[in-house]
């Protein structure tokens, strides 16, 4: 009887501890959350911005996000840029959920280094600022763990 009571007490005390350990979020370093960005993006100081969407207000929103972030300096000479940011869209406004892309390109080779993608998320009233913030936010969160 005494052994049975001891087993019940041990079980009662052990189960909550096991559940707490099992359900607790596992601590992982920030740099393990996302695939690493190429060094060229991490080390970049200057960017050249190309807006291929045909939407000037969207290009302005991306420019504003870059300036607000204050990590890169936007320049007007592509040859002097560390990286080129190319903003494109697919599907256009005729689509119920158009996609927007921020392609990071090496200005010397033309090689694509990284691509971020977002959609209107089914909200055709979503602002250009919100879309631009999502695109740059993808790179920003990856840089936080890698810089």
Coordinates of N, CA, C and O in Angstrom, one line a residue:
X1 N 0.8 -1.2 0.0 CA 0.0 0.0 0.0 C 0.9 1.3 0.0 O 0.6 2.2 -0.7
X2 N 1.9 1.2 0.8 CA 2.8 2.4 0.9 C 3.5 2.6 -0.4 O 3.7 3.7 -0.8
X3 N 3.9 1.5 -1.1 CA 4.6 1.7 -2.4 C 3.6 2.3 -3.4 O 4.0 3.1 -4.2
X4 N 2.4 1.9 -3.4 CA 1.3 2.4 -4.3 C 1.1 3.9 -4.1 O 1.0 4.6 -5.0
X5 N 1.1 4.3 -2.8 CA 0.9 5.7 -2.5 C 2.1 6.5 -3.0 O 2.0 7.6 -3.6
X6 N 3.3 6.0 -2.8 CA 4.5 6.6 -3.3 C 4.6 6.8 -4.8 O 4.9 7.8 -5.3
X7 N 4.2 5.7 -5.5 CA 4.1 5.8 -6.9 C 3.1 6.8 -7.4 O 3.4 7.5 -8.4
X8 N 2.0 6.9 -6.8 CA 1.0 7.9 -7.2 C 1.5 9.3 -6.9 O 1.4 10.2 -7.8
X9 N 2.1 9.5 -5.8 CA 2.7 10.8 -5.5 C 3.8 11.2 -6.5 O 3.9 12.3 -7.0
X10 N 4.7 10.3 -6.8 CA 5.7 10.5 -7.8 C 5.1 10.8 -9.1 O 5.6 11.8 -9.8
X11 N 4.1 10.1 -9.5 CA 3.5 10.3 -10.8 C 2.8 11.7 -10.8 O 3.0 12.4 -11.8
X12 N 2.2 12.1 -9.8 CA 1.5 13.4 -9.7 C 2.5 14.5 -9.8 O 2.3 15.5 -10.5
X13 N 3.6 14.3 -9.2 CA 4.7 15.4 -9.2 C 5.5 15.4 -10.5 O 5.9 16.4 -11.0
X14 N 5.7 14.2 -11.1 CA 6.5 14.1 -12.3 C 5.8 14.5 -13.6 O 6.4 15.2 -14.4
X15 N 4.6 14.2 -13.7 CA 3.8 14.4 -14.9 C 3.8 15.9 -15.3 O 4.1 16.3 -16.4
X16 N 3.5 16.8 -14.3 CA 3.5 18.3 -14.7 C 4.9 18.8 -15.1 O 5.0 19.6 -16.0
X17 N 5.9 18.2 -14.5 CA 7.2 18.7 -14.8 C 7.6 18.2 -16.3 O 8.2 19.0 -17.0
X18 N 7.2 17.0 -16.6 CA 7.5 16.5 -18.0 C 6.7 17.3 -19.0 O 7.2 17.6 -20.0
X19 N 5.4 17.6 -18.7 CA 4.6 18.4 -19.6 C 5.1 19.8 -19.8 O 5.1 20.3 -20.9
X20 N 5.6 20.4 -18.7 CA 6.2 21.7 -18.8 C 7.4 21.7 -19.7 O 7.6 22.6 -20.5
X21 N 8.3 20.7 -19.5 CA 9.5 20.6 -20.3 C 9.2 20.4 -21.8 O 9.8 20.9 -22.7
X22 N 8.1 19.5 -22.0 CA 7.8 19.2 -23.3 C 7.1 20.3 -24.1 O 7.4 20.6 -25.3
X23 N 6.3 21.1 -23.4 CA 5.6 22.2 -24.1 C 6.4 23.5 -24.1 O 6.0 24.4 -24.8
X24 N 7.4 23.6 -23.4 CA 8.2 24.9 -23.4 C 8.9 25.1 -24.7 O 9.4 24.1 -25.3
X25 N 8.9 26.3 -25.2 CA 9.6 26.6 -26.5 C 11.1 26.3 -26.3 O 11.7 26.6 -25.3
X26 N 11.6 25.7 -27.4 CA 13.0 25.3 -27.4 C 13.8 26.6 -27.7 O 13.5 27.3 -28.7
X27 N 14.8 26.9 -26.9 CA 15.6 28.1 -27.2 C 16.6 27.7 -28.3 O 17.3 26.8 -28.3
X28 N 16.5 28.6 -29.4 CA 17.4 28.4 -30.5 C 18.0 29.8 -30.8 O 17.3 30.8 -30.7
X29 N 19.2 29.8 -31.2 CA 19.8 31.1 -31.6 C 19.0 31.7 -32.8 O 18.5 31.0 -33.6
X30 N 19.0 33.0 -32.8 CA 18.3 33.7 -33.9 C 18.8 33.3 -35.3 O 18.1 33.2 -36.2
X31 N 20.1 33.0 -35.4 CA 20.6 32.7 -36.7 C 20.3 31.3 -37.2 O 20.6 30.9 -38.3
X32 N 19.6 30.5 -36.4 CA 19.1 29.2 -36.8 C 17.7 29.2 -37.3 O 17.2 28.2 -37.8
X33 N 17.0 30.4 -37.2 CA 15.6 30.4 -37.6 C 15.4 30.5 -39.1 O 14.5 30.1 -39.6
X34 N 16.4 31.2 -39.8 CA 16.3 31.4 -41.2 C 17.5 31.0 -41.9 O 18.6 31.0 -41.4
X35 N 17.3 30.8 -43.2 CA 18.5 30.5 -44.1 C 19.4 31.7 -44.1 O 18.9 32.8 -44.1
X36 N 20.7 31.5 -44.1 CA 21.6 32.7 -44.1 C 21.6 33.5 -45.4 O 21.4 32.9 -46.5
X37 N 21.7 34.8 -45.3 CA 21.8 35.6 -46.5 C 23.2 35.6 -47.0 O 24.2 35.4 -46.2
X38 N 23.4 35.8 -48.3 CA 24.8 35.9 -48.8 C 25.6 37.1 -48.2 O 25.0 38.1 -47.9
X39 N 26.9 36.9 -48.0 CA 27.7 37.9 -47.4 C 27.6 39.3 -48.1 O 27.6 40.3 -47.5
X40 N 27.4 39.2 -49.4 CA 27.3 40.5 -50.2 C 26.1 41.3 -49.8 O 26.2 42.5 -49.7
X41 N 25.0 40.7 -49.4 CA 23.9 41.4 -48.9 C 24.2 41.9 -47.5 O 23.8 43.1 -47.1
X42 N 24.8 41.1 -46.6 CA 25.0 41.5 -45.2 C 26.0 42.6 -45.2 O 25.9 43.5 -44.3
X43 N 27.0 42.7 -46.1 CA 28.0 43.7 -46.1 C 27.6 45.0 -46.9 O 28.4 46.0 -46.8
X44 N 26.6 44.9 -47.6 CA 26.2 46.0 -48.5 C 25.9 47.3 -47.7 O 25.3 47.3 -46.6
X45 N 26.4 48.4 -48.2 CA 26.1 49.8 -47.7 C 25.3 50.6 -48.6 O 24.5 51.5 -48.2
X46 N 25.4 50.4 -49.9 CA 24.7 51.1 -50.9 C 23.9 50.2 -51.8 O 24.2 49.1 -52.1
X47 N 22.7 50.7 -52.2 CA 21.8 50.0 -53.1 C 21.3 50.9 -54.2 O 21.2 52.1 -54.1
X48 N 21.1 50.3 -55.4 CA 20.4 50.9 -56.5 C 19.1 50.3 -56.6 O 18.9 49.0 -56.6
X49 N 18.0 51.1 -56.7 CA 16.6 50.6 -56.7 C 16.0 50.6 -58.1 O 16.1 51.7 -58.7
X50 N 15.5 49.5 -58.5 CA 14.8 49.4 -59.8 C 13.4 49.0 -59.6 O 13.1 48.0 -59.0
X51 N 12.4 49.8 -60.0 CA 11.0 49.5 -59.9 C 10.5 49.0 -61.2 O 10.2 49.8 -62.1
X52 N 10.3 47.7 -61.4 CA 9.7 47.2 -62.6 C 8.2 46.9 -62.6 O 7.7 46.3 -63.4
X53 N 7.5 47.4 -61.6 CA 6.1 47.2 -61.4 C 5.3 48.1 -62.3 O 4.1 47.8 -62.5
X54 N 5.8 49.2 -62.6 CA 5.0 50.2 -63.4 C 4.1 51.0 -62.4 O 3.3 51.8 -62.9
X55 N 4.3 50.8 -61.1 CA 3.5 51.5 -60.1 C 4.5 52.5 -59.3 O 5.2 52.0 -58.4
X56 N 4.5 53.7 -59.7 CA 5.4 54.7 -59.0 C 5.2 54.7 -57.5 O 6.2 54.8 -56.7
X57 N 3.9 54.7 -57.1 CA 3.7 54.8 -55.6 C 4.3 53.6 -54.9 O 4.7 53.7 -53.7
X58 N 4.3 52.4 -55.5 CA 4.9 51.3 -54.9 C 6.4 51.4 -54.8 O 7.0 51.1 -53.8
X59 N 7.0 51.9 -55.9 CA 8.4 52.2 -55.8 C 8.8 53.2 -54.7 O 9.8 53.0 -54.0
X60 N 7.9 54.2 -54.6 CA 8.1 55.2 -53.5 C 8.0 54.6 -52.1 O 8.8 54.9 -51.2
X61 N 7.1 53.6 -52.0 CA 6.9 52.9 -50.7 C 8.1 52.1 -50.4 O 8.5 52.0 -49.2
X62 N 8.7 51.4 -51.4 CA 9.9 50.6 -51.1 C 11.0 51.5 -50.7 O 11.8 51.2 -49.8
X63 N 11.2 52.6 -51.5 CA 12.2 53.6 -51.2 C 12.1 54.1 -49.7 O 13.1 54.2 -49.0
X64 N 10.8 54.4 -49.3 CA 10.6 54.9 -48.0 C 11.0 53.9 -46.9 O 11.6 54.2 -45.9
X65 N 10.7 52.6 -47.2 CA 11.0 51.5 -46.2 C 12.5 51.4 -46.1 O 13.1 51.2 -45.0
X66 N 13.2 51.5 -47.2 CA 14.7 51.4 -47.2 C 15.3 52.6 -46.4 O 16.2 52.4 -45.5
X67 N 14.8 53.8 -46.6 CA 15.2 55.0 -45.8 C 14.9 54.9 -44.3 O 15.7 55.2 -43.5
X68 N 13.7 54.3 -44.0 CA 13.3 54.2 -42.6 C 14.2 53.2 -41.9 O 14.5 53.4 -40.8
X69 N 14.5 52.1 -42.6 CA 15.4 51.1 -42.0 C 16.8 51.6 -41.7 O 17.4 51.3 -40.7
X70 N 17.2 52.5 -42.6 CA 18.5 53.2 -42.4 C 19.7 52.2 -42.3 O 20.7 52.5 -41.7
X71 N 19.6 51.2 -43.1 CA 20.8 50.2 -43.2 C 21.5 50.5 -44.4 O 22.8 50.3 -44.5
X72 N 20.8 50.7 -45.5 CA 21.4 51.0 -46.8 C 21.2 52.4 -47.3 O 20.2 53.0 -46.9
X73 N 22.1 52.9 -48.1 CA 22.0 54.2 -48.7 C 21.6 54.0 -50.2 O 22.3 53.3 -50.9
X74 N 20.5 54.6 -50.6 CA 20.1 54.4 -52.0 C 20.9 55.4 -52.8 O 20.9 56.6 -52.5
X75 N 21.5 54.9 -53.9 CA 22.3 55.8 -54.8 C 21.7 55.7 -56.2 O 20.9 54.8 -56.5
X76 N 22.1 56.6 -57.0 CA 21.5 56.7 -58.4 C 22.5 56.2 -59.5 O 22.2 56.3 -60.6
X77 N 23.6 55.7 -59.1 CA 24.6 55.2 -60.0 C 24.7 53.7 -59.8 O 25.4 53.2 -58.8
X78 N 24.1 52.9 -60.6 CA 24.1 51.4 -60.5 C 25.5 50.8 -60.4 O 25.8 49.9 -59.6
X79 N 26.5 51.4 -61.1 CA 27.8 50.9 -61.1 C 28.5 51.0 -59.8 O 29.4 50.3 -59.5
X80 N 28.1 52.0 -59.0 CA 28.7 52.2 -57.7 C 28.0 51.4 -56.5 O 28.4 51.4 -55.4
X81 N 26.9 50.8 -56.8 CA 26.1 50.1 -55.8 C 26.7 48.8 -55.4 O 27.3 48.1 -56.2
X82 N 26.6 48.5 -54.1 CA 27.0 47.2 -53.6 C 26.0 46.1 -54.1 O 26.4 45.0 -54.4
X83 N 24.7 46.4 -54.1 CA 23.7 45.5 -54.5 C 22.6 46.3 -55.3 O 22.5 47.5 -55.1
X84 N 21.8 45.6 -56.1 CA 20.7 46.2 -56.8 C 19.4 45.5 -56.3 O 19.4 44.3 -56.2
X85 N 18.4 46.3 -55.9 CA 17.1 45.8 -55.5 C 16.2 46.0 -56.7 O 16.0 47.2 -57.1
X86 N 15.6 44.9 -57.1 CA 14.6 45.0 -58.2 C 13.3 44.6 -57.7 O 13.1 43.5 -57.2
X87 N 12.3 45.5 -57.8 CA 10.9 45.2 -57.4 C 10.1 44.9 -58.6 O 10.1 45.6 -59.6
X88 N 9.5 43.7 -58.5 CA 8.6 43.2 -59.6 C 7.3 42.8 -59.1 O 7.1 42.6 -57.9
X89 N 6.3 42.6 -60.0 CA 5.0 42.0 -59.6 C 4.6 41.0 -60.6 O 5.0 41.0 -61.8
X90 N 3.8 40.0 -60.2 CA 3.2 39.0 -61.0 C 1.7 39.0 -60.8 O 1.3 39.0 -59.6
X91 N 0.9 38.9 -61.8 CA -0.5 38.7 -61.6 C -1.2 40.1 -61.8 O -2.4 40.1 -62.2
X92 N -0.6 41.2 -61.4 CA -1.2 42.5 -61.5 C -2.5 42.6 -60.8 O -2.9 41.7 -60.1
X93 N -3.2 43.7 -61.0 CA -4.4 43.9 -60.2 C -5.6 43.1 -60.8 O -6.6 43.0 -60.1
X94 N -5.4 42.5 -62.0 CA -6.5 41.6 -62.4 C -6.6 40.3 -61.6 O -7.5 39.6 -61.6
X95 N -5.5 40.0 -60.9 CA -5.4 38.8 -60.1 C -6.1 39.1 -58.8 O -6.0 40.2 -58.3
X96 N -6.7 38.1 -58.2 CA -7.3 38.3 -56.9 C -6.2 38.3 -55.8 O -6.5 38.8 -54.7
X97 N -5.0 37.9 -56.1 CA -3.9 37.9 -55.1 C -2.6 38.0 -55.8 O -1.8 37.1 -55.8
X98 N -2.3 39.2 -56.3 CA -1.1 39.5 -57.0 C 0.1 39.3 -56.1 O 0.0 39.5 -54.9
X99 N 1.3 38.8 -56.6 CA 2.5 38.6 -55.9 C 3.5 39.8 -56.2 O 3.6 40.2 -57.3
X100 N 4.2 40.1 -55.2 CA 5.3 41.2 -55.3 C 6.6 40.6 -54.9 O 6.6 39.8 -53.9
X101 N 7.6 40.9 -55.6 CA 9.0 40.4 -55.3 C 10.0 41.5 -55.2 O 9.9 42.5 -55.8
X102 N 10.9 41.2 -54.3 CA 12.1 42.0 -54.1 C 13.3 41.1 -54.4 O 13.6 40.2 -53.6
X103 N 13.9 41.3 -55.6 CA 15.0 40.5 -56.0 C 16.3 41.3 -55.7 O 16.4 42.5 -56.0
X104 N 17.2 40.7 -55.0 CA 18.5 41.3 -54.7 C 19.5 40.7 -55.7 O 19.7 39.5 -55.8
X105 N 20.2 41.6 -56.4 CA 21.0 41.3 -57.6 C 22.4 41.8 -57.4 O 22.6 43.0 -56.9
X106 N 23.4 41.1 -57.8 CA 24.8 41.5 -57.8 C 24.9 42.5 -59.0 O 24.7 42.0 -60.2
X107 N 25.3 43.7 -58.8 CA 25.4 44.7 -60.0 C 26.5 44.4 -61.0 O 26.4 44.8 -62.1
X108 N 27.5 43.6 -60.6 CA 28.6 43.3 -61.5 C 28.3 42.1 -62.4 O 28.6 42.1 -63.5
X109 N 27.7 41.1 -61.8 CA 27.5 39.8 -62.5 C 26.1 39.7 -63.0 O 25.8 38.9 -63.9
X110 N 25.1 40.4 -62.3 CA 23.7 40.2 -62.7 C 23.1 39.0 -62.0 O 21.9 38.7 -62.2
X111 N 23.9 38.3 -61.2 CA 23.4 37.1 -60.5 C 22.4 37.5 -59.4 O 22.6 38.5 -58.7
X112 N 21.3 36.7 -59.3 CA 20.3 37.0 -58.3 C 20.8 36.4 -57.0 O 21.1 35.2 -56.9
X113 N 20.9 37.2 -55.9 CA 21.4 36.8 -54.6 C 20.3 36.3 -53.7 O 20.5 35.4 -52.9
X114 N 19.2 36.9 -53.8 CA 18.1 36.6 -52.9 C 16.8 37.1 -53.4 O 16.7 38.1 -54.2
X115 N 15.7 36.5 -53.1 CA 14.3 37.0 -53.5 C 13.4 36.9 -52.3 O 13.4 35.9 -51.6
X116 N 12.7 38.0 -52.0 CA 11.6 38.0 -51.0 C 10.3 38.2 -51.8 O 10.2 38.9 -52.8
X117 N 9.3 37.5 -51.3 CA 8.0 37.5 -52.0 C 6.9 37.8 -51.0 O 6.9 37.3 -49.9
X118 N 5.9 38.5 -51.4 CA 4.7 38.7 -50.6 C 3.5 38.9 -51.5 O 3.7 39.1 -52.7
X119 N 2.3 38.8 -51.0 CA 1.1 38.9 -51.8 C 0.2 40.0 -51.1 O 0.6 40.5 -50.1
X120 N -0.8 40.3 -51.8 CA -1.8 41.2 -51.2 C -2.6 40.5 -50.1 O -3.4 41.1 -49.4
X121 N -2.3 39.3 -49.9 CA -3.0 38.4 -48.9 C -4.5 38.5 -48.9 O -5.2 38.5 -47.9
X122 N -5.0 38.5 -50.2 CA -6.4 38.5 -50.4 C -7.1 39.9 -50.1 O -8.3 40.0 -50.1
X123 N -6.3 40.9 -49.8 CA -6.8 42.2 -49.4 C -6.4 43.2 -50.5 O -5.3 43.8 -50.4
X124 N -7.2 43.4 -51.5 CA -6.9 44.3 -52.6 C -6.7 45.7 -52.1 O -6.2 46.6 -52.8
X125 N -7.2 46.0 -50.9 CA -7.1 47.4 -50.4 C -5.8 47.5 -49.5 O -5.5 48.6 -49.0
X126 N -5.0 46.5 -49.5 CA -3.7 46.5 -48.7 C -2.8 47.6 -49.3 O -2.7 47.8 -50.5
X127 N -2.2 48.4 -48.4 CA -1.5 49.6 -48.9 C -0.1 49.2 -49.4 O 0.5 48.2 -49.1
X128 N 0.4 50.1 -50.3 CA 1.7 49.8 -50.9 C 2.8 49.8 -49.8 O 3.7 49.1 -49.8
X129 N 2.6 50.7 -48.8 CA 3.5 50.7 -47.6 C 3.6 49.4 -46.9 O 4.7 48.9 -46.6
X130 N 2.4 48.7 -46.7 CA 2.4 47.5 -46.1 C 3.1 46.4 -46.9 O 3.8 45.5 -46.4
X131 N 2.8 46.4 -48.2 CA 3.5 45.4 -49.1 C 5.0 45.6 -49.1 O 5.8 44.6 -48.9
X132 N 5.4 46.8 -49.2 CA 6.9 47.2 -49.2 C 7.5 46.7 -47.9 O 8.6 46.2 -47.8
X133 N 6.8 47.0 -46.8 CA 7.3 46.6 -45.4 C 7.5 45.1 -45.3 O 8.5 44.6 -44.8
X134 N 6.5 44.3 -45.9 CA 6.7 42.9 -45.9 C 7.9 42.4 -46.6 O 8.6 41.5 -46.2
X135 N 8.1 43.0 -47.8 CA 9.2 42.6 -48.6 C 10.5 42.9 -48.0 O 11.4 42.0 -47.9
X136 N 10.7 44.1 -47.5 CA 12.0 44.4 -46.8 C 12.1 43.7 -45.4 O 13.2 43.4 -45.0
X137 N 10.9 43.5 -44.8 CA 10.9 42.8 -43.5 C 11.5 41.5 -43.5 O 12.2 41.0 -42.6
X138 N 11.3 40.8 -44.7 CA 11.9 39.4 -44.8 C 13.4 39.5 -44.7 O 14.1 38.7 -44.0
X139 N 14.0 40.4 -45.4 CA 15.5 40.6 -45.4 C 15.9 41.1 -44.0 O 16.9 40.6 -43.5
X140 N 15.2 42.1 -43.5 CA 15.6 42.7 -42.2 C 15.6 41.6 -41.1 O 16.6 41.6 -40.3
X141 N 14.6 40.7 -41.0 CA 14.6 39.7 -39.9 C 15.8 38.7 -40.1 O 16.3 38.2 -39.1
X142 N 16.1 38.4 -41.3 CA 17.2 37.5 -41.6 C 18.6 38.2 -41.2 O 19.5 37.5 -40.8
X143 N 18.7 39.5 -41.4 CA 19.9 40.2 -41.1 C 20.1 40.3 -39.6 O 21.2 40.3 -39.1
X144 N 19.0 40.4 -38.8 CA 19.1 40.5 -37.4 C 19.9 39.4 -36.8 O 20.7 39.6 -35.8
X145 N 19.7 38.2 -37.3 CA 20.4 37.0 -36.8 C 21.7 36.8 -37.4 O 22.5 36.0 -36.8
X146 N 22.0 37.4 -38.5 CA 23.3 37.2 -39.2 C 24.3 38.3 -39.1 O 25.4 38.2 -39.6
X147 N 23.9 39.4 -38.5 CA 24.9 40.6 -38.6 C 25.5 40.7 -37.2 O 25.2 40.2 -36.2

